[in-house]
Structures are given as structure tokens and as C-alpha cells.
Amino acid sequence: MAVEFPTRPRLIDKLRLFHIFRPHFGEPDAQRAVDALQDEFAPMATHDDIDNLRVWIRSEIKAAIVKLTVAMGVVGGLLLAIAELT
């Protein structure tokens, strides 16, 4: 079972930046600059993404420990059964 976390879009405040850039760059260039910044910031990981990754890694480690414990119990039980039969 794969653990999936919903991701929220990583957006900048485009309208605010547009109003800041418009007097300096003009309207078309300000729009292009804001769109370019949005494209650059989109792939960045947020604190929530890192926390979700940490939770996922911990759950994978705990699942591996449980599987190892069960396997050791099965092997131990088989060894005890073999010892009782001999």
C-alpha cells in the first residue's frame, strides 16, 4: 500500500508582484516576469513536503521492523518445533 499525500499548489502572490513590477517593467513584461517567477518557485519543496517525507520514511522503517520481527518469530518457531521433534 503506497502512502500518498495530497500536494497543494505552490503559488506566489502573482497579483501583488504584478502590481509591484508593472510601474518598473510595463504591463506585458511584468506579466512575463511574474509568470517566470511562478515557474521557478513551483518545483521547490515546502516544509510540509519535508515533514510528509519524514513521516513516510518513518512508516517504512517501522513496517520493515515489523516484517523482520514476524520473520524472526516464524524462524524461531520452526527451530523450536524441529528441536521438539528430534
Short mmCIF file of N, CA, C and O in Angstrom, two decimals:
data_model
loop_
_atom_site.label_atom_id
_atom_site.label_comp_id
_atom_site.label_asym_id
_atom_site.label_seq_id
_atom_site.Cartn_x
_atom_site.Cartn_y
_atom_site.Cartn_z
N MET A 1 0.84 -1.18 0.00
CA MET A 1 0.00 0.00 0.00
C MET A 1 0.89 1.24 0.00
O MET A 1 1.68 1.44 0.89
N ALA A 2 0.77 2.03 -1.01
CA ALA A 2 1.58 3.23 -1.13
C ALA A 2 0.92 4.38 -0.36
O ALA A 2 -0.29 4.54 -0.37
N VAL A 3 1.75 5.15 0.29
CA VAL A 3 1.26 6.30 1.03
C VAL A 3 1.31 7.50 0.11
O VAL A 3 2.34 7.82 -0.45
N GLU A 4 0.19 8.14 -0.08
CA GLU A 4 0.10 9.31 -0.94
C GLU A 4 -0.33 10.50 -0.10
O GLU A 4 -1.23 10.41 0.71
N PHE A 5 0.33 11.61 -0.29
CA PHE A 5 -0.03 12.83 0.39
C PHE A 5 -0.51 13.84 -0.64
O PHE A 5 0.14 14.02 -1.67
N PRO A 6 -1.65 14.46 -0.39
CA PRO A 6 -2.11 15.47 -1.35
C PRO A 6 -1.15 16.65 -1.35
O PRO A 6 -0.71 17.10 -0.30
N THR A 7 -0.81 17.12 -2.52
CA THR A 7 0.08 18.26 -2.60
C THR A 7 -0.73 19.49 -2.93
O THR A 7 -1.65 19.45 -3.74
N ARG A 8 -0.39 20.55 -2.28
CA ARG A 8 -1.07 21.80 -2.58
C ARG A 8 -0.23 22.55 -3.59
O ARG A 8 0.99 22.40 -3.62
N PRO A 9 -0.87 23.33 -4.43
CA PRO A 9 -0.08 24.06 -5.42
C PRO A 9 0.82 25.09 -4.74
O PRO A 9 0.41 25.74 -3.78
N ARG A 10 2.02 25.20 -5.22
CA ARG A 10 2.97 26.16 -4.67
C ARG A 10 2.88 27.43 -5.52
O ARG A 10 3.47 27.50 -6.59
N LEU A 11 2.12 28.36 -5.04
CA LEU A 11 1.88 29.56 -5.81
C LEU A 11 2.44 30.78 -5.12
O LEU A 11 2.48 30.85 -3.89
N ILE A 12 2.90 31.73 -5.90
CA ILE A 12 3.30 33.01 -5.35
C ILE A 12 2.11 33.95 -5.48
O ILE A 12 1.15 33.67 -6.19
N ASP A 13 2.18 35.08 -4.81
CA ASP A 13 1.11 36.07 -4.92
C ASP A 13 1.33 36.86 -6.21
O ASP A 13 2.00 37.90 -6.23
N LYS A 14 0.80 36.32 -7.32
CA LYS A 14 1.07 36.88 -8.63
C LYS A 14 0.51 38.30 -8.78
O LYS A 14 1.15 39.16 -9.38
N LEU A 15 -0.67 38.54 -8.23
CA LEU A 15 -1.28 39.86 -8.39
C LEU A 15 -0.45 40.93 -7.68
O LEU A 15 -0.21 42.00 -8.22
N ARG A 16 0.01 40.60 -6.48
CA ARG A 16 0.82 41.56 -5.72
C ARG A 16 2.12 41.86 -6.46
O ARG A 16 2.51 43.02 -6.59
N LEU A 17 2.80 40.82 -6.93
CA LEU A 17 4.04 41.04 -7.66
C LEU A 17 3.79 41.80 -8.96
O LEU A 17 4.61 42.63 -9.37
N PHE A 18 2.68 41.52 -9.62
CA PHE A 18 2.35 42.22 -10.85
C PHE A 18 2.21 43.72 -10.59
O PHE A 18 2.73 44.54 -11.34
N HIS A 19 1.53 44.07 -9.50
CA HIS A 19 1.36 45.49 -9.17
C HIS A 19 2.68 46.14 -8.80
O HIS A 19 2.88 47.33 -9.03
N ILE A 20 3.60 45.38 -8.22
CA ILE A 20 4.92 45.92 -7.88
C ILE A 20 5.77 46.09 -9.14
O ILE A 20 6.45 47.11 -9.31
N PHE A 21 5.74 45.11 -10.05
CA PHE A 21 6.58 45.14 -11.23
C PHE A 21 6.06 46.05 -12.34
O PHE A 21 6.83 46.54 -13.16
N ARG A 22 4.75 46.26 -12.41
CA ARG A 22 4.14 46.99 -13.53
C ARG A 22 4.72 48.40 -13.71
O ARG A 22 5.05 48.77 -14.84
N PRO A 23 4.91 49.20 -12.65
CA PRO A 23 5.47 50.54 -12.89
C PRO A 23 6.90 50.51 -13.42
O PRO A 23 7.32 51.41 -14.14
N HIS A 24 7.63 49.46 -13.10
CA HIS A 24 9.04 49.40 -13.49
C HIS A 24 9.25 48.74 -14.85
O HIS A 24 10.13 49.16 -15.61
N PHE A 25 8.48 47.71 -15.15
CA PHE A 25 8.70 46.93 -16.38
C PHE A 25 7.66 47.18 -17.46
O PHE A 25 7.86 46.80 -18.60
N GLY A 26 6.54 47.73 -17.10
CA GLY A 26 5.42 47.82 -18.06
C GLY A 26 4.54 46.58 -17.89
O GLY A 26 4.95 45.57 -17.30
N GLU A 27 3.33 46.66 -18.41
CA GLU A 27 2.36 45.60 -18.16
C GLU A 27 2.75 44.25 -18.79
O GLU A 27 2.74 43.23 -18.09
N PRO A 28 3.12 44.16 -20.07
CA PRO A 28 3.44 42.84 -20.63
C PRO A 28 4.69 42.21 -20.00
O PRO A 28 4.72 41.01 -19.71
N ASP A 29 5.72 43.04 -19.78
CA ASP A 29 6.94 42.50 -19.18
C ASP A 29 6.73 42.10 -17.72
O ASP A 29 7.31 41.12 -17.25
N ALA A 30 5.90 42.84 -17.01
CA ALA A 30 5.61 42.48 -15.62
C ALA A 30 4.88 41.14 -15.57
O ALA A 30 5.17 40.30 -14.70
N GLN A 31 3.95 40.94 -16.50
CA GLN A 31 3.22 39.67 -16.54
C GLN A 31 4.17 38.52 -16.83
O GLN A 31 4.11 37.46 -16.20
N ARG A 32 5.09 38.71 -17.78
CA ARG A 32 6.07 37.66 -18.10
C ARG A 32 7.00 37.39 -16.92
O ARG A 32 7.34 36.25 -16.63
N ALA A 33 7.40 38.45 -16.21
CA ALA A 33 8.29 38.27 -15.06
C ALA A 33 7.59 37.50 -13.94
O ALA A 33 8.18 36.61 -13.32
N VAL A 34 6.34 37.82 -13.70
CA VAL A 34 5.57 37.13 -12.65
C VAL A 34 5.36 35.66 -13.03
O VAL A 34 5.51 34.76 -12.19
N ASP A 35 5.05 35.40 -14.29
CA ASP A 35 4.88 34.01 -14.74
C ASP A 35 6.19 33.23 -14.63
O ASP A 35 6.20 32.07 -14.25
N ALA A 36 7.30 33.88 -14.96
CA ALA A 36 8.60 33.22 -14.85
C ALA A 36 8.93 32.90 -13.39
O ALA A 36 9.44 31.81 -13.08
N LEU A 37 8.63 33.81 -12.48
CA LEU A 37 8.87 33.55 -11.06
C LEU A 37 8.01 32.40 -10.57
O LEU A 37 8.47 31.56 -9.79
N GLN A 38 6.76 32.36 -11.02
CA GLN A 38 5.88 31.26 -10.63
C GLN A 38 6.45 29.93 -11.10
O GLN A 38 6.45 28.94 -10.38
N ASP A 39 6.96 29.90 -12.33
CA ASP A 39 7.54 28.66 -12.86
C ASP A 39 8.78 28.24 -12.08
O ASP A 39 9.04 27.06 -11.90
N GLU A 40 9.56 29.20 -11.61
CA GLU A 40 10.77 28.88 -10.86
C GLU A 40 10.45 28.38 -9.45
O GLU A 40 11.13 27.50 -8.94
N PHE A 41 9.43 28.94 -8.81
CA PHE A 41 9.11 28.56 -7.44
C PHE A 41 8.28 27.28 -7.35
O PHE A 41 8.20 26.67 -6.30
N ALA A 42 7.64 26.87 -8.42
CA ALA A 42 6.74 25.72 -8.38
C ALA A 42 7.42 24.42 -7.94
O ALA A 42 6.86 23.69 -7.14
N PRO A 43 8.63 24.08 -8.41
CA PRO A 43 9.20 22.79 -8.02
C PRO A 43 9.86 22.76 -6.64
O PRO A 43 10.37 21.74 -6.22
N MET A 44 9.86 23.86 -5.91
CA MET A 44 10.52 23.89 -4.60
C MET A 44 9.72 23.09 -3.57
O MET A 44 8.50 23.08 -3.57
N ALA A 45 10.43 22.41 -2.71
CA ALA A 45 9.80 21.65 -1.63
C ALA A 45 9.50 22.60 -0.47
O ALA A 45 10.30 23.46 -0.13
N THR A 46 8.35 22.39 0.15
CA THR A 46 7.98 23.19 1.31
C THR A 46 8.24 22.40 2.58
O THR A 46 8.59 21.22 2.54
N HIS A 47 8.07 23.06 3.71
CA HIS A 47 8.24 22.38 5.00
C HIS A 47 7.25 21.22 5.14
O HIS A 47 7.57 20.18 5.69
N ASP A 48 6.03 21.42 4.62
CA ASP A 48 5.04 20.35 4.68
C ASP A 48 5.48 19.13 3.87
O ASP A 48 5.29 17.99 4.28
N ASP A 49 6.09 19.38 2.71
CA ASP A 49 6.58 18.27 1.89
C ASP A 49 7.67 17.49 2.62
O ASP A 49 7.70 16.26 2.60
N ILE A 50 8.56 18.21 3.27
CA ILE A 50 9.65 17.56 4.00
C ILE A 50 9.10 16.79 5.20
O ILE A 50 9.53 15.67 5.47
N ASP A 51 8.14 17.38 5.91
CA ASP A 51 7.53 16.67 7.04
C ASP A 51 6.80 15.42 6.57
O ASP A 51 6.87 14.37 7.22
N ASN A 52 6.09 15.50 5.45
CA ASN A 52 5.40 14.33 4.91
C ASN A 52 6.38 13.25 4.50
O ASN A 52 6.14 12.06 4.72
N LEU A 53 7.51 13.64 3.93
CA LEU A 53 8.54 12.67 3.57
C LEU A 53 9.12 12.01 4.81
O LEU A 53 9.34 10.80 4.83
N ARG A 54 9.33 12.78 5.86
CA ARG A 54 9.85 12.24 7.12
C ARG A 54 8.87 11.22 7.70
O ARG A 54 9.27 10.14 8.16
N VAL A 55 7.58 11.53 7.67
CA VAL A 55 6.56 10.61 8.18
C VAL A 55 6.56 9.33 7.34
O VAL A 55 6.46 8.22 7.88
N TRP A 56 6.65 9.47 6.02
CA TRP A 56 6.65 8.31 5.13
C TRP A 56 7.87 7.42 5.40
O TRP A 56 7.74 6.19 5.48
N ILE A 57 9.05 8.02 5.58
CA ILE A 57 10.26 7.24 5.85
C ILE A 57 10.13 6.50 7.18
O ILE A 57 10.48 5.32 7.28
N ARG A 58 9.61 7.18 8.19
CA ARG A 58 9.42 6.51 9.49
C ARG A 58 8.46 5.34 9.38
O ARG A 58 8.68 4.28 9.98
N SER A 59 7.39 5.51 8.63
CA SER A 59 6.42 4.42 8.49
C SER A 59 7.03 3.25 7.73
O SER A 59 6.77 2.09 8.06
N GLU A 60 7.87 3.51 6.74
CA GLU A 60 8.54 2.43 6.02
C GLU A 60 9.52 1.69 6.92
O GLU A 60 9.60 0.45 6.88
N ILE A 61 10.24 2.41 7.76
CA ILE A 61 11.18 1.77 8.68
C ILE A 61 10.42 0.92 9.70
O ILE A 61 10.81 -0.22 9.98
N LYS A 62 9.34 1.44 10.23
CA LYS A 62 8.56 0.68 11.21
C LYS A 62 7.94 -0.56 10.57
O LYS A 62 7.88 -1.62 11.20
N ALA A 63 7.50 -0.45 9.32
CA ALA A 63 6.94 -1.61 8.62
C ALA A 63 8.01 -2.67 8.41
O ALA A 63 7.75 -3.88 8.56
N ALA A 64 9.23 -2.24 8.08
CA ALA A 64 10.33 -3.20 7.91
C ALA A 64 10.67 -3.88 9.22
O ALA A 64 10.96 -5.09 9.25
N ILE A 65 10.62 -3.16 10.33
CA ILE A 65 10.90 -3.75 11.64
C ILE A 65 9.84 -4.79 11.99
O ILE A 65 10.15 -5.87 12.51
N VAL A 66 8.58 -4.48 11.71
CA VAL A 66 7.50 -5.43 11.98
C VAL A 66 7.68 -6.69 11.14
O VAL A 66 7.55 -7.82 11.65
N LYS A 67 8.01 -6.53 9.85
CA LYS A 67 8.22 -7.70 8.99
C LYS A 67 9.40 -8.53 9.49
O LYS A 67 9.33 -9.77 9.49
N LEU A 68 10.46 -7.89 9.91
CA LEU A 68 11.63 -8.61 10.41
C LEU A 68 11.30 -9.36 11.70
O LEU A 68 11.71 -10.51 11.88
N THR A 69 10.51 -8.72 12.57
CA THR A 69 10.12 -9.37 13.82
C THR A 69 9.25 -10.60 13.55
O THR A 69 9.43 -11.65 14.17
N VAL A 70 8.32 -10.48 12.62
CA VAL A 70 7.47 -11.62 12.28
C VAL A 70 8.30 -12.74 11.68
O VAL A 70 8.13 -13.92 12.02
N ALA A 71 9.23 -12.39 10.78
CA ALA A 71 10.08 -13.41 10.17
C ALA A 71 10.94 -14.11 11.23
O ALA A 71 11.10 -15.34 11.19
N MET A 72 11.47 -13.36 12.16
CA MET A 72 12.27 -13.96 13.23
C MET A 72 11.41 -14.87 14.10
O MET A 72 11.86 -15.93 14.54
N GLY A 73 10.18 -14.47 14.35
CA GLY A 73 9.27 -15.31 15.13
C GLY A 73 8.95 -16.61 14.42
O GLY A 73 8.90 -17.68 15.04
N VAL A 74 8.74 -16.54 13.12
CA VAL A 74 8.45 -17.75 12.33
C VAL A 74 9.66 -18.68 12.35
O VAL A 74 9.54 -19.89 12.58
N VAL A 75 10.85 -18.12 12.10
CA VAL A 75 12.07 -18.94 12.10
C VAL A 75 12.30 -19.53 13.49
O VAL A 75 12.62 -20.72 13.63
N GLY A 76 12.11 -18.72 14.52
CA GLY A 76 12.28 -19.23 15.89
C GLY A 76 11.29 -20.33 16.20
O GLY A 76 11.63 -21.34 16.84
N GLY A 77 10.04 -20.17 15.76
CA GLY A 77 9.04 -21.20 15.99
C GLY A 77 9.38 -22.49 15.26
O GLY A 77 9.18 -23.57 15.79
N LEU A 78 9.85 -22.36 14.02
CA LEU A 78 10.26 -23.55 13.28
C LEU A 78 11.42 -24.25 13.95
O LEU A 78 11.46 -25.49 14.04
N LEU A 79 12.39 -23.49 14.43
CA LEU A 79 13.53 -24.10 15.12
C LEU A 79 13.10 -24.81 16.40
O LEU A 79 13.58 -25.89 16.72
N LEU A 80 12.17 -24.22 17.14
CA LEU A 80 11.67 -24.86 18.35
C LEU A 80 10.89 -26.14 18.02
O LEU A 80 11.01 -27.15 18.70
N ALA A 81 10.11 -26.10 16.93
CA ALA A 81 9.35 -27.28 16.52
C ALA A 81 10.30 -28.39 16.11
O ALA A 81 10.09 -29.57 16.44
N ILE A 82 11.35 -28.04 15.36
CA ILE A 82 12.33 -29.03 14.95
C ILE A 82 13.06 -29.61 16.16
O ILE A 82 13.30 -30.81 16.25
N ALA A 83 13.38 -28.74 17.14
CA ALA A 83 14.06 -29.21 18.34
C ALA A 83 13.20 -30.15 19.15
O ALA A 83 13.69 -31.11 19.76
N GLU A 84 11.90 -29.91 19.19
CA GLU A 84 10.99 -30.77 19.93
C GLU A 84 10.82 -32.12 19.25
O GLU A 84 10.61 -33.14 19.91
N LEU A 85 10.90 -32.14 17.92
CA LEU A 85 10.72 -33.39 17.18
C LEU A 85 11.95 -34.28 17.24
O LEU A 85 11.84 -35.50 17.02
N THR A 86 13.11 -33.72 17.48
CA THR A 86 14.31 -34.56 17.48
C THR A 86 14.66 -35.06 18.83
O THR A 86 14.22 -34.85 19.84
#
